[in-house]
Amino acid sequence: MKGLTNKVVFITGGSRGIGAAIANRFAAAGSTVIFTYAKSSHRAMEQEEKLKSFGVKAMAIQVDSADSVALQTAISNTIDQFGPIDILVNNAGIYPSGDFADITLEAFDEVMNINVKAVFTASHAVVKKMAEGGRIISIGSNLADITVSDDSILYSMSKSALQGFTKGLARAMGPKKITVNLVQPGPIDTEMNPSDTPWADFLRSRMALPEYGTGDDIAGLVVFLASSEGKYITGTTLTIDGGMNA
Protein backbone atom coordinates (compact mmCIF):
# COMPACT_ATOMS: atom_id res chain seq x y z
CA MET A 1 0.00 0.00 0.00
CA LYS A 2 1.20 3.51 -0.82
CA GLY A 3 2.02 6.19 1.70
CA LEU A 4 2.76 4.05 4.76
CA THR A 5 6.55 4.11 4.89
CA ASN A 6 7.84 5.72 8.11
CA LYS A 7 4.33 6.44 9.34
CA VAL A 8 3.88 6.13 13.12
CA VAL A 9 1.13 3.63 13.91
CA PHE A 10 -0.36 3.11 17.38
CA ILE A 11 -2.46 -0.03 17.87
CA THR A 12 -4.32 -0.96 21.04
CA GLY A 13 -4.28 -4.70 21.66
CA GLY A 14 -1.64 -5.61 19.10
CA SER A 15 0.06 -8.68 20.53
CA ARG A 16 -2.30 -11.37 19.21
CA GLY A 17 -5.23 -12.11 16.95
CA ILE A 18 -6.55 -9.38 14.69
CA GLY A 19 -4.36 -6.74 16.33
CA ALA A 20 -1.17 -8.70 15.67
CA ALA A 21 -2.15 -9.28 12.05
CA ILE A 22 -2.74 -5.55 11.60
CA ALA A 23 0.60 -4.73 13.23
CA ASN A 24 2.42 -7.18 10.97
CA ARG A 25 0.88 -5.71 7.85
CA PHE A 26 1.87 -2.16 8.80
CA ALA A 27 5.43 -3.25 9.63
CA ALA A 28 5.66 -4.99 6.26
CA ALA A 29 4.61 -1.70 4.65
CA GLY A 30 7.47 0.13 6.36
CA SER A 31 5.61 1.79 9.24
CA THR A 32 6.85 2.31 12.78
CA VAL A 33 4.50 0.25 14.96
CA ILE A 34 3.75 0.78 18.64
CA PHE A 35 1.19 -1.52 20.20
CA THR A 36 -0.32 -2.10 23.62
CA TYR A 37 -0.95 -5.38 25.35
CA ALA A 38 -2.71 -6.29 28.58
CA LYS A 39 -1.17 -9.44 30.04
CA SER A 40 1.38 -11.71 28.38
CA SER A 41 4.74 -9.92 28.33
CA HIS A 42 6.43 -12.92 26.73
CA ARG A 43 4.05 -12.95 23.79
CA ALA A 44 4.26 -9.18 23.43
CA MET A 45 8.05 -9.27 23.29
CA GLU A 46 7.91 -11.99 20.63
CA GLN A 47 5.54 -9.83 18.60
CA GLU A 48 7.80 -6.80 19.02
CA GLU A 49 10.77 -8.75 17.69
CA LYS A 50 8.71 -10.04 14.78
CA LEU A 51 7.81 -6.49 13.80
CA LYS A 52 11.43 -5.38 14.03
CA SER A 53 12.38 -8.23 11.69
CA PHE A 54 10.71 -6.20 8.92
CA GLY A 55 13.40 -3.59 9.43
CA VAL A 56 11.21 -1.04 11.19
CA LYS A 57 11.00 0.47 14.65
CA ALA A 58 8.54 -1.25 16.98
CA MET A 59 7.64 -1.16 20.64
CA ALA A 60 5.24 -3.01 22.94
CA ILE A 61 3.69 -1.14 25.87
CA GLN A 62 1.79 -2.89 28.65
CA VAL A 63 -1.42 -0.96 29.20
CA ASP A 64 -4.83 -1.87 30.58
CA SER A 65 -7.15 -0.20 28.08
CA ALA A 66 -9.72 0.21 30.85
CA ASP A 67 -7.29 2.61 32.57
CA SER A 68 -7.77 5.92 30.79
CA VAL A 69 -4.84 7.62 32.51
CA ALA A 70 -2.46 4.79 31.62
CA LEU A 71 -3.64 4.83 28.01
CA GLN A 72 -3.21 8.60 27.76
CA THR A 73 0.28 8.31 29.24
CA ALA A 74 1.26 5.58 26.77
CA ILE A 75 0.16 7.76 23.87
CA SER A 76 1.94 10.82 25.26
CA ASN A 77 5.17 8.85 25.73
CA THR A 78 4.87 7.44 22.21
CA ILE A 79 4.55 10.94 20.75
CA ASP A 80 7.55 12.14 22.78
CA GLN A 81 9.68 9.24 21.52
CA PHE A 82 8.52 8.76 17.93
CA GLY A 83 6.71 11.96 17.02
CA PRO A 84 3.02 12.56 16.28
CA ILE A 85 0.95 9.46 15.63
CA ASP A 86 -0.14 9.25 11.99
CA ILE A 87 -2.44 6.23 12.28
CA LEU A 88 -4.43 5.09 15.31
CA VAL A 89 -6.03 1.66 15.31
CA ASN A 90 -8.45 1.15 18.19
CA ASN A 91 -8.45 -2.64 18.32
CA ALA A 92 -8.49 -3.72 21.97
CA GLY A 93 -11.76 -5.26 23.07
CA ILE A 94 -13.37 -7.95 25.20
CA TYR A 95 -16.36 -10.21 24.61
CA PRO A 96 -18.52 -10.85 27.67
CA SER A 97 -21.08 -13.62 27.57
CA GLY A 98 -23.83 -14.86 29.83
CA ASP A 99 -27.48 -14.38 30.58
CA PHE A 100 -28.68 -10.79 30.70
CA ALA A 101 -30.10 -11.24 34.19
CA ASP A 102 -26.66 -12.24 35.45
CA ILE A 103 -24.76 -9.24 34.09
CA THR A 104 -23.37 -7.13 36.92
CA LEU A 105 -22.76 -3.40 36.90
CA GLU A 106 -19.06 -4.18 37.32
CA ALA A 107 -19.14 -6.26 34.13
CA PHE A 108 -20.99 -3.47 32.34
CA ASP A 109 -18.36 -0.94 33.38
CA GLU A 110 -15.49 -3.19 32.29
CA VAL A 111 -16.95 -3.74 28.81
CA MET A 112 -17.77 -0.09 28.28
CA ASN A 113 -14.39 1.06 29.57
CA ILE A 114 -12.47 -1.18 27.16
CA ASN A 115 -14.76 -1.37 24.12
CA VAL A 116 -16.02 2.23 24.15
CA LYS A 117 -14.26 4.59 26.57
CA ALA A 118 -10.78 3.47 25.48
CA VAL A 119 -11.66 4.27 21.86
CA PHE A 120 -12.73 7.77 22.89
CA THR A 121 -9.70 8.22 25.15
CA ALA A 122 -7.12 7.12 22.59
CA SER A 123 -8.70 9.13 19.78
CA HIS A 124 -8.95 12.23 21.97
CA ALA A 125 -5.30 11.95 22.99
CA VAL A 126 -4.01 11.34 19.47
CA VAL A 127 -5.84 14.02 17.48
CA LYS A 128 -4.33 16.86 19.48
CA LYS A 129 -1.06 16.43 17.58
CA MET A 130 -2.15 14.36 14.58
CA ALA A 131 -1.12 15.99 11.33
CA GLU A 132 -3.24 16.57 8.24
CA GLY A 133 -3.91 13.28 6.47
CA GLY A 134 -3.99 11.20 9.65
CA ARG A 135 -6.14 8.12 10.10
CA ILE A 136 -8.29 6.83 12.96
CA ILE A 137 -9.61 3.31 12.45
CA SER A 138 -11.60 1.43 15.06
CA ILE A 139 -12.37 -2.28 15.11
CA GLY A 140 -16.00 -2.95 15.88
CA SER A 141 -18.11 -6.03 15.14
CA ASN A 142 -20.82 -7.15 12.76
CA LEU A 143 -22.76 -7.94 15.94
CA ALA A 144 -23.42 -4.22 16.25
CA ASP A 145 -26.00 -4.74 13.51
CA ILE A 146 -27.28 -8.23 14.31
CA THR A 147 -27.45 -10.35 17.45
CA VAL A 148 -27.32 -14.07 16.86
CA SER A 149 -27.69 -15.09 20.50
CA ASP A 150 -29.11 -13.68 23.70
CA ASP A 151 -25.71 -13.60 25.40
CA SER A 152 -24.24 -10.94 23.10
CA ILE A 153 -26.43 -8.08 24.34
CA LEU A 154 -23.72 -6.17 26.19
CA TYR A 155 -21.10 -6.76 23.49
CA SER A 156 -23.44 -5.64 20.70
CA MET A 157 -24.36 -2.58 22.73
CA SER A 158 -20.74 -1.58 23.16
CA LYS A 159 -19.83 -2.09 19.51
CA SER A 160 -22.85 -0.21 18.19
CA ALA A 161 -21.71 2.85 20.15
CA LEU A 162 -18.67 3.04 17.87
CA GLN A 163 -20.87 3.70 14.85
CA GLY A 164 -22.13 7.02 16.19
CA PHE A 165 -18.69 7.95 17.46
CA THR A 166 -17.12 7.28 14.06
CA LYS A 167 -19.61 9.43 12.19
CA GLY A 168 -19.34 12.33 14.62
CA LEU A 169 -15.55 12.29 14.79
CA ALA A 170 -15.28 12.09 11.00
CA ARG A 171 -17.25 15.34 10.79
CA ALA A 172 -15.04 16.97 13.40
CA MET A 173 -11.78 15.86 11.79
CA GLY A 174 -12.75 16.52 8.18
CA PRO A 175 -11.30 20.06 8.07
CA LYS A 176 -7.89 18.59 8.99
CA LYS A 177 -8.23 15.89 6.32
CA ILE A 178 -8.08 13.22 9.02
CA THR A 179 -10.26 10.24 8.13
CA VAL A 180 -12.19 8.22 10.70
CA ASN A 181 -13.62 4.80 9.89
CA LEU A 182 -15.01 1.71 11.57
CA VAL A 183 -14.22 -1.85 10.49
CA GLN A 184 -16.71 -4.48 11.64
CA PRO A 185 -15.33 -8.04 11.46
CA GLY A 186 -17.55 -11.06 11.53
CA PRO A 187 -16.35 -14.53 12.60
CA ILE A 188 -12.54 -14.42 12.52
CA ASP A 189 -10.46 -17.42 13.53
CA THR A 190 -8.67 -16.22 16.68
CA GLU A 191 -8.16 -17.41 20.24
CA MET A 192 -11.20 -15.39 21.23
CA ASN A 193 -13.38 -17.03 18.58
CA PRO A 194 -11.82 -20.27 17.27
CA SER A 195 -13.23 -21.89 14.16
CA ASP A 196 -13.32 -25.44 15.52
CA THR A 197 -16.13 -25.29 18.08
CA PRO A 198 -19.78 -26.39 17.81
CA TRP A 199 -20.75 -22.73 18.06
CA ALA A 200 -18.59 -22.05 15.00
CA ASP A 201 -20.70 -24.44 12.94
CA PHE A 202 -23.78 -22.40 13.81
CA LEU A 203 -22.06 -19.17 12.75
CA ARG A 204 -20.97 -20.71 9.45
CA SER A 205 -24.59 -21.67 8.79
CA ARG A 206 -25.51 -17.98 8.96
CA MET A 207 -22.90 -16.84 6.45
CA ALA A 208 -23.06 -16.40 2.67
CA LEU A 209 -19.46 -17.61 2.56
CA PRO A 210 -19.58 -20.44 5.12
CA GLU A 211 -16.07 -20.10 6.43
CA TYR A 212 -14.26 -18.10 9.09
CA GLY A 213 -12.10 -15.18 8.05
CA THR A 214 -8.52 -14.61 9.12
CA GLY A 215 -6.73 -11.79 10.85
CA ASP A 216 -5.05 -11.01 7.54
CA ASP A 217 -8.45 -10.42 5.96
CA ILE A 218 -9.12 -7.65 8.48
CA ALA A 219 -5.57 -6.32 8.32
CA GLY A 220 -5.79 -5.90 4.57
CA LEU A 221 -8.84 -3.66 4.87
CA VAL A 222 -7.36 -1.64 7.73
CA VAL A 223 -4.11 -1.01 5.86
CA PHE A 224 -6.05 -0.01 2.74
CA LEU A 225 -8.00 2.58 4.74
CA ALA A 226 -4.76 3.88 6.23
CA SER A 227 -3.00 4.12 2.86
CA SER A 228 -3.18 6.95 0.34
CA GLU A 229 -5.76 4.91 -1.58
CA GLY A 230 -8.19 5.33 1.33
CA LYS A 231 -7.95 9.11 1.62
CA TYR A 232 -11.52 9.75 0.43
CA ILE A 233 -13.22 7.24 2.73
CA THR A 234 -14.39 8.64 6.06
CA GLY A 235 -17.31 8.39 8.47
CA THR A 236 -17.99 4.94 7.13
CA THR A 237 -18.68 1.53 8.64
CA LEU A 238 -17.22 -1.34 6.62
CA THR A 239 -18.48 -4.80 7.55
CA ILE A 240 -16.25 -7.74 6.63
CA ASP A 241 -18.10 -10.86 7.78
CA GLY A 242 -18.37 -13.36 4.92
CA GLY A 243 -21.92 -12.21 4.30
CA MET A 244 -23.21 -13.09 7.77
CA ASN A 245 -25.22 -9.86 7.91
CA ALA A 246 -26.43 -10.14 4.30
Tab-separated table of N, CA and C in Angstrom, residues 131-223:
chain	number	residue	atom	x	y	z
A	131	ALA	N	-1.265	15.089	12.460
A	131	ALA	CA	-1.122	15.989	11.326
A	131	ALA	C	-2.216	15.764	10.293
A	132	GLU	N	-2.306	16.700	9.352
A	132	GLU	CA	-3.238	16.567	8.240
A	132	GLU	C	-2.978	15.254	7.511
A	133	GLY	N	-4.050	14.561	7.168
A	133	GLY	CA	-3.915	13.282	6.475
A	133	GLY	C	-3.830	12.088	7.402
A	134	GLY	N	-4.028	12.300	8.692
A	134	GLY	CA	-3.985	11.201	9.654
A	134	GLY	C	-5.176	10.269	9.497
A	135	ARG	N	-5.088	9.132	10.184
A	135	ARG	CA	-6.137	8.117	10.104
A	135	ARG	C	-6.498	7.621	11.503
A	136	ILE	N	-7.791	7.484	11.749
A	136	ILE	CA	-8.289	6.831	12.959
A	136	ILE	C	-9.205	5.707	12.505
A	137	ILE	N	-8.850	4.490	12.873
A	137	ILE	CA	-9.608	3.309	12.452
A	137	ILE	C	-9.926	2.487	13.688
A	138	SER	N	-11.184	2.227	13.919
A	138	SER	CA	-11.603	1.426	15.062
A	138	SER	C	-12.108	0.067	14.583
A	139	ILE	N	-11.904	-0.936	15.424
A	139	ILE	CA	-12.373	-2.283	15.113
A	139	ILE	C	-13.633	-2.555	15.924
A	140	GLY	N	-14.733	-2.669	15.232
A	140	GLY	CA	-16.004	-2.951	15.882
A	140	GLY	C	-16.382	-4.409	15.718
A	141	SER	N	-17.631	-4.658	15.339
A	141	SER	CA	-18.109	-6.027	15.144
A	141	SER	C	-19.385	-6.007	14.324
A	142	ASN	N	-19.564	-7.034	13.484
A	142	ASN	CA	-20.822	-7.153	12.759
A	142	ASN	C	-21.997	-7.352	13.710
A	143	LEU	N	-21.699	-7.751	14.950
A	143	LEU	CA	-22.764	-7.939	15.941
A	143	LEU	C	-23.338	-6.618	16.450
A	144	ALA	N	-22.785	-5.507	15.969
A	144	ALA	CA	-23.418	-4.222	16.246
A	144	ALA	C	-24.721	-4.084	15.484
A	145	ASP	N	-24.826	-4.839	14.384
A	145	ASP	CA	-26.004	-4.737	13.515
A	145	ASP	C	-26.941	-5.935	13.616
A	146	ILE	N	-26.455	-7.024	14.198
A	146	ILE	CA	-27.276	-8.226	14.308
A	146	ILE	C	-26.839	-8.997	15.546
A	147	THR	N	-27.794	-9.502	16.301
A	147	THR	CA	-27.452	-10.346	17.449
A	147	THR	C	-27.925	-11.759	17.148
A	148	VAL	N	-26.984	-12.696	17.208
A	148	VAL	CA	-27.315	-14.075	16.864
A	148	VAL	C	-27.585	-14.936	18.094
A	149	SER	N	-27.400	-14.349	19.265
A	149	SER	CA	-27.694	-15.085	20.495
A	149	SER	C	-28.043	-14.089	21.589
A	150	ASP	N	-28.689	-14.587	22.635
A	150	ASP	CA	-29.109	-13.680	23.698
A	150	ASP	C	-28.002	-13.380	24.702
A	151	ASP	N	-26.794	-13.910	24.475
A	151	ASP	CA	-25.710	-13.601	25.398
A	151	ASP	C	-24.743	-12.563	24.840
A	152	SER	N	-25.108	-11.953	23.696
A	152	SER	CA	-24.238	-10.940	23.103
A	152	SER	C	-24.791	-9.530	23.279
A	153	ILE	N	-25.759	-9.370	24.171
A	153	ILE	CA	-26.432	-8.079	24.342
A	153	ILE	C	-25.443	-6.979	24.699
A	154	LEU	N	-24.639	-7.197	25.715
A	154	LEU	CA	-23.720	-6.166	26.186
A	154	LEU	C	-22.637	-5.883	25.153
A	155	TYR	N	-22.124	-6.925	24.518
A	155	TYR	CA	-21.099	-6.759	23.494
A	155	TYR	C	-21.658	-5.969	22.313
A	156	SER	N	-22.827	-6.339	21.832
A	156	SER	CA	-23.439	-5.639	20.704
A	156	SER	C	-23.696	-4.178	21.048
A	157	MET	N	-24.106	-3.943	22.268
A	157	MET	CA	-24.364	-2.578	22.725
A	157	MET	C	-23.088	-1.750	22.662
A	158	SER	N	-22.003	-2.320	23.138
A	158	SER	CA	-20.739	-1.580	23.163
A	158	SER	C	-20.222	-1.307	21.754
A	159	LYS	N	-20.345	-2.269	20.870
A	159	LYS	CA	-19.827	-2.089	19.515
A	159	LYS	C	-20.700	-1.152	18.677
A	160	SER	N	-21.984	-1.123	18.946
A	160	SER	CA	-22.848	-0.210	18.195
A	160	SER	C	-22.554	1.244	18.557
A	161	ALA	N	-22.060	1.479	19.754
A	161	ALA	CA	-21.709	2.847	20.153
A	161	ALA	C	-20.617	3.426	19.266
A	162	LEU	N	-19.767	2.572	18.715
A	162	LEU	CA	-18.666	3.040	17.874
A	162	LEU	C	-19.155	3.598	16.547
A	163	GLN	N	-20.339	3.193	16.119
A	163	GLN	CA	-20.868	3.695	14.854
A	163	GLN	C	-21.154	5.196	14.943
A	164	GLY	N	-21.840	5.600	15.997
A	164	GLY	CA	-22.127	7.022	16.186
A	164	GLY	C	-20.869	7.831	16.420
A	165	PHE	N	-19.945	7.264	17.191
A	165	PHE	CA	-18.687	7.950	17.462
A	165	PHE	C	-17.914	8.184	16.168
A	166	THR	N	-17.859	7.187	15.314
A	166	THR	CA	-17.116	7.280	14.058
A	166	THR	C	-17.686	8.370	13.159
A	167	LYS	N	-18.991	8.421	13.040
A	167	LYS	CA	-19.611	9.430	12.187
A	167	LYS	C	-19.365	10.834	12.720
A	168	GLY	N	-19.535	11.010	14.022
A	168	GLY	CA	-19.339	12.327	14.617
A	168	GLY	C	-17.905	12.808	14.527
A	169	LEU	N	-16.958	11.899	14.830
A	169	LEU	CA	-15.554	12.290	14.793
A	169	LEU	C	-15.093	12.571	13.365
A	170	ALA	N	-15.633	11.832	12.399
A	170	ALA	CA	-15.280	12.090	10.999
A	170	ALA	C	-15.668	13.510	10.606
A	171	ARG	N	-16.817	13.959	11.055
A	171	ARG	CA	-17.248	15.337	10.786
A	171	ARG	C	-16.284	16.328	11.425
A	172	ALA	N	-15.907	16.047	12.669
A	172	ALA	CA	-15.042	16.969	13.403
A	172	ALA	C	-13.644	17.042	12.810
A	173	MET	N	-13.145	15.923	12.292
A	173	MET	CA	-11.775	15.857	11.794
A	173	MET	C	-11.652	16.163	10.308
A	174	GLY	N	-12.779	16.265	9.609
A	174	GLY	CA	-12.752	16.520	8.181
A	174	GLY	C	-11.938	17.741	7.770
A	175	PRO	N	-12.080	18.878	8.456
A	175	PRO	CA	-11.304	20.058	8.068
A	175	PRO	C	-9.787	19.852	8.132
A	176	LYS	N	-9.329	18.890	8.921
A	176	LYS	CA	-7.893	18.588	8.995
A	176	LYS	C	-7.504	17.443	8.048
A	177	LYS	N	-8.446	17.006	7.247
A	177	LYS	CA	-8.234	15.891	6.322
A	177	LYS	C	-7.785	14.624	7.052
A	178	ILE	N	-8.290	14.449	8.257
A	178	ILE	CA	-8.085	13.218	9.020
A	178	ILE	C	-9.320	12.354	8.820
A	179	THR	N	-9.123	11.127	8.362
A	179	THR	CA	-10.261	10.242	8.132
A	179	THR	C	-10.509	9.364	9.360
A	180	VAL	N	-11.768	9.035	9.555
A	180	VAL	CA	-12.193	8.224	10.702
A	180	VAL	C	-13.141	7.150	10.195
A	181	ASN	N	-12.794	5.890	10.395
A	181	ASN	CA	-13.621	4.800	9.888
A	181	ASN	C	-13.725	3.659	10.895
A	182	LEU	N	-14.737	2.839	10.691
A	182	LEU	CA	-15.013	1.707	11.566
A	182	LEU	C	-15.046	0.422	10.743
A	183	VAL	N	-14.241	-0.539	11.133
A	183	VAL	CA	-14.219	-1.849	10.485
A	183	VAL	C	-14.932	-2.843	11.389
A	184	GLN	N	-15.917	-3.548	10.852
A	184	GLN	CA	-16.713	-4.485	11.642
A	184	GLN	C	-16.471	-5.920	11.179
A	185	PRO	N	-15.553	-6.638	11.831
A	185	PRO	CA	-15.330	-8.041	11.458
A	185	PRO	C	-16.496	-8.918	11.879
A	186	GLY	N	-16.653	-9.997	11.125
A	186	GLY	CA	-17.552	-11.065	11.535
A	186	GLY	C	-16.731	-12.159	12.173
A	187	PRO	N	-17.092	-13.430	11.995
A	187	PRO	CA	-16.346	-14.528	12.600
A	187	PRO	C	-14.924	-14.620	12.036
A	188	ILE	N	-13.951	-14.358	12.887
A	188	ILE	CA	-12.542	-14.418	12.518
A	188	ILE	C	-11.875	-15.464	13.399
A	189	ASP	N	-11.084	-16.321	12.800
A	189	ASP	CA	-10.456	-17.424	13.526
A	189	ASP	C	-9.329	-16.901	14.416
A	190	THR	N	-9.635	-16.696	15.697
A	190	THR	CA	-8.671	-16.223	16.684
A	190	THR	C	-8.854	-17.020	17.963
A	191	GLU	N	-8.008	-16.753	18.935
A	191	GLU	CA	-8.158	-17.407	20.236
A	191	GLU	C	-9.481	-17.044	20.887
A	192	MET	N	-9.937	-15.834	20.649
A	192	MET	CA	-11.197	-15.390	21.233
A	192	MET	C	-12.395	-16.088	20.595
A	193	ASN	N	-12.261	-16.440	19.315
A	193	ASN	CA	-13.383	-17.025	18.584
A	193	ASN	C	-12.872	-18.097	17.624
A	194	PRO	N	-12.404	-19.237	18.139
A	194	PRO	CA	-11.824	-20.270	17.274
A	194	PRO	C	-12.853	-20.879	16.327
A	195	SER	N	-12.350	-21.386	15.210
A	195	SER	CA	-13.225	-21.887	14.156
A	195	SER	C	-13.556	-23.370	14.294
A	196	ASP	N	-13.140	-23.990	15.394
A	196	ASP	CA	-13.317	-25.442	15.522
A	196	ASP	C	-14.223	-25.833	16.689
A	197	THR	N	-15.207	-24.991	17.000
A	197	THR	CA	-16.134	-25.287	18.082
A	197	THR	C	-17.529	-25.544	17.512
A	198	PRO	N	-18.401	-26.205	18.259
A	198	PRO	CA	-19.781	-26.391	17.810
A	198	PRO	C	-20.478	-25.060	17.511
A	199	TRP	N	-20.167	-24.046	18.295
A	199	TRP	CA	-20.749	-22.725	18.064
A	199	TRP	C	-20.327	-22.183	16.701
A	200	ALA	N	-19.090	-22.512	16.297
A	200	ALA	CA	-18.589	-22.046	15.001
A	200	ALA	C	-19.411	-22.613	13.857
A	201	ASP	N	-19.866	-23.849	13.988
A	201	ASP	CA	-20.696	-24.436	12.941
A	201	ASP	C	-21.996	-23.659	12.766
A	202	PHE	N	-22.561	-23.207	13.883
A	202	PHE	CA	-23.778	-22.395	13.808
A	202	PHE	C	-23.508	-21.082	13.074
A	203	LEU	N	-22.388	-20.435	13.403
A	203	LEU	CA	-22.057	-19.173	12.747
A	203	LEU	C	-21.859	-19.374	11.242
A	204	ARG	N	-21.178	-20.450	10.876
A	204	ARG	CA	-20.972	-20.711	9.450
A	204	ARG	C	-22.304	-20.896	8.727
A	205	SER	N	-23.281	-21.451	9.414
A	205	SER	CA	-24.586	-21.672	8.790
A	205	SER	C	-25.325	-20.367	8.503
A	206	ARG	N	-24.879	-19.284	9.153
A	206	ARG	CA	-25.513	-17.979	8.957
A	206	ARG	C	-24.817	-17.128	7.893
A	207	MET	N	-23.737	-17.638	7.325
A	207	MET	CA	-22.899	-16.836	6.449
A	207	MET	C	-23.124	-17.174	4.968
A	208	ALA	N	-22.990	-16.158	4.116
A	208	ALA	CA	-23.061	-16.403	2.673
A	208	ALA	C	-21.833	-17.178	2.204
A	209	LEU	N	-20.688	-16.852	2.771
A	209	LEU	CA	-19.458	-17.613	2.555
A	209	LEU	C	-19.215	-18.409	3.828
A	210	PRO	N	-19.570	-19.681	3.861
A	210	PRO	CA	-19.584	-20.435	5.122
A	210	PRO	C	-18.198	-20.835	5.609
A	211	GLU	N	-17.388	-19.840	5.888
A	211	GLU	CA	-16.067	-20.103	6.431
A	211	GLU	C	-15.608	-18.900	7.246
A	212	TYR	N	-14.805	-19.171	8.258
A	212	TYR	CA	-14.260	-18.102	9.087
A	212	TYR	C	-13.234	-17.294	8.292
A	213	GLY	N	-13.147	-16.009	8.614
A	213	GLY	CA	-12.105	-15.182	8.055
A	213	GLY	C	-10.833	-15.296	8.876
A	214	THR	N	-9.798	-14.615	8.424
A	214	THR	CA	-8.521	-14.609	9.121
A	214	THR	C	-8.163	-13.191	9.549
A	215	GLY	N	-7.203	-13.102	10.438
A	215	GLY	CA	-6.730	-11.786	10.847
A	215	GLY	C	-6.192	-10.997	9.672
A	216	ASP	N	-5.581	-11.682	8.725
A	216	ASP	CA	-5.050	-11.010	7.542
A	216	ASP	C	-6.154	-10.384	6.695
A	217	ASP	N	-7.330	-11.004	6.695
A	217	ASP	CA	-8.451	-10.419	5.957
A	217	ASP	C	-8.789	-9.033	6.510
A	218	ILE	N	-8.807	-8.930	7.829
A	218	ILE	CA	-9.119	-7.653	8.476
A	218	ILE	C	-7.968	-6.674	8.289
A	219	ALA	N	-6.748	-7.178	8.453
A	219	ALA	CA	-5.569	-6.317	8.324
A	219	ALA	C	-5.489	-5.680	6.945
A	220	GLY	N	-5.842	-6.440	5.919
A	220	GLY	CA	-5.794	-5.899	4.569
A	220	GLY	C	-6.702	-4.698	4.400
A	221	LEU	N	-7.899	-4.775	4.970
A	221	LEU	CA	-8.837	-3.662	4.872
A	221	LEU	C	-8.352	-2.466	5.679
A	222	VAL	N	-7.846	-2.725	6.875
A	222	VAL	CA	-7.364	-1.642	7.731
A	222	VAL	C	-6.216	-0.897	7.059
A	223	VAL	N	-5.264	-1.635	6.510
A	223	VAL	CA	-4.113	-1.007	5.857
A	223	VAL	C	-4.549	-0.241	4.610
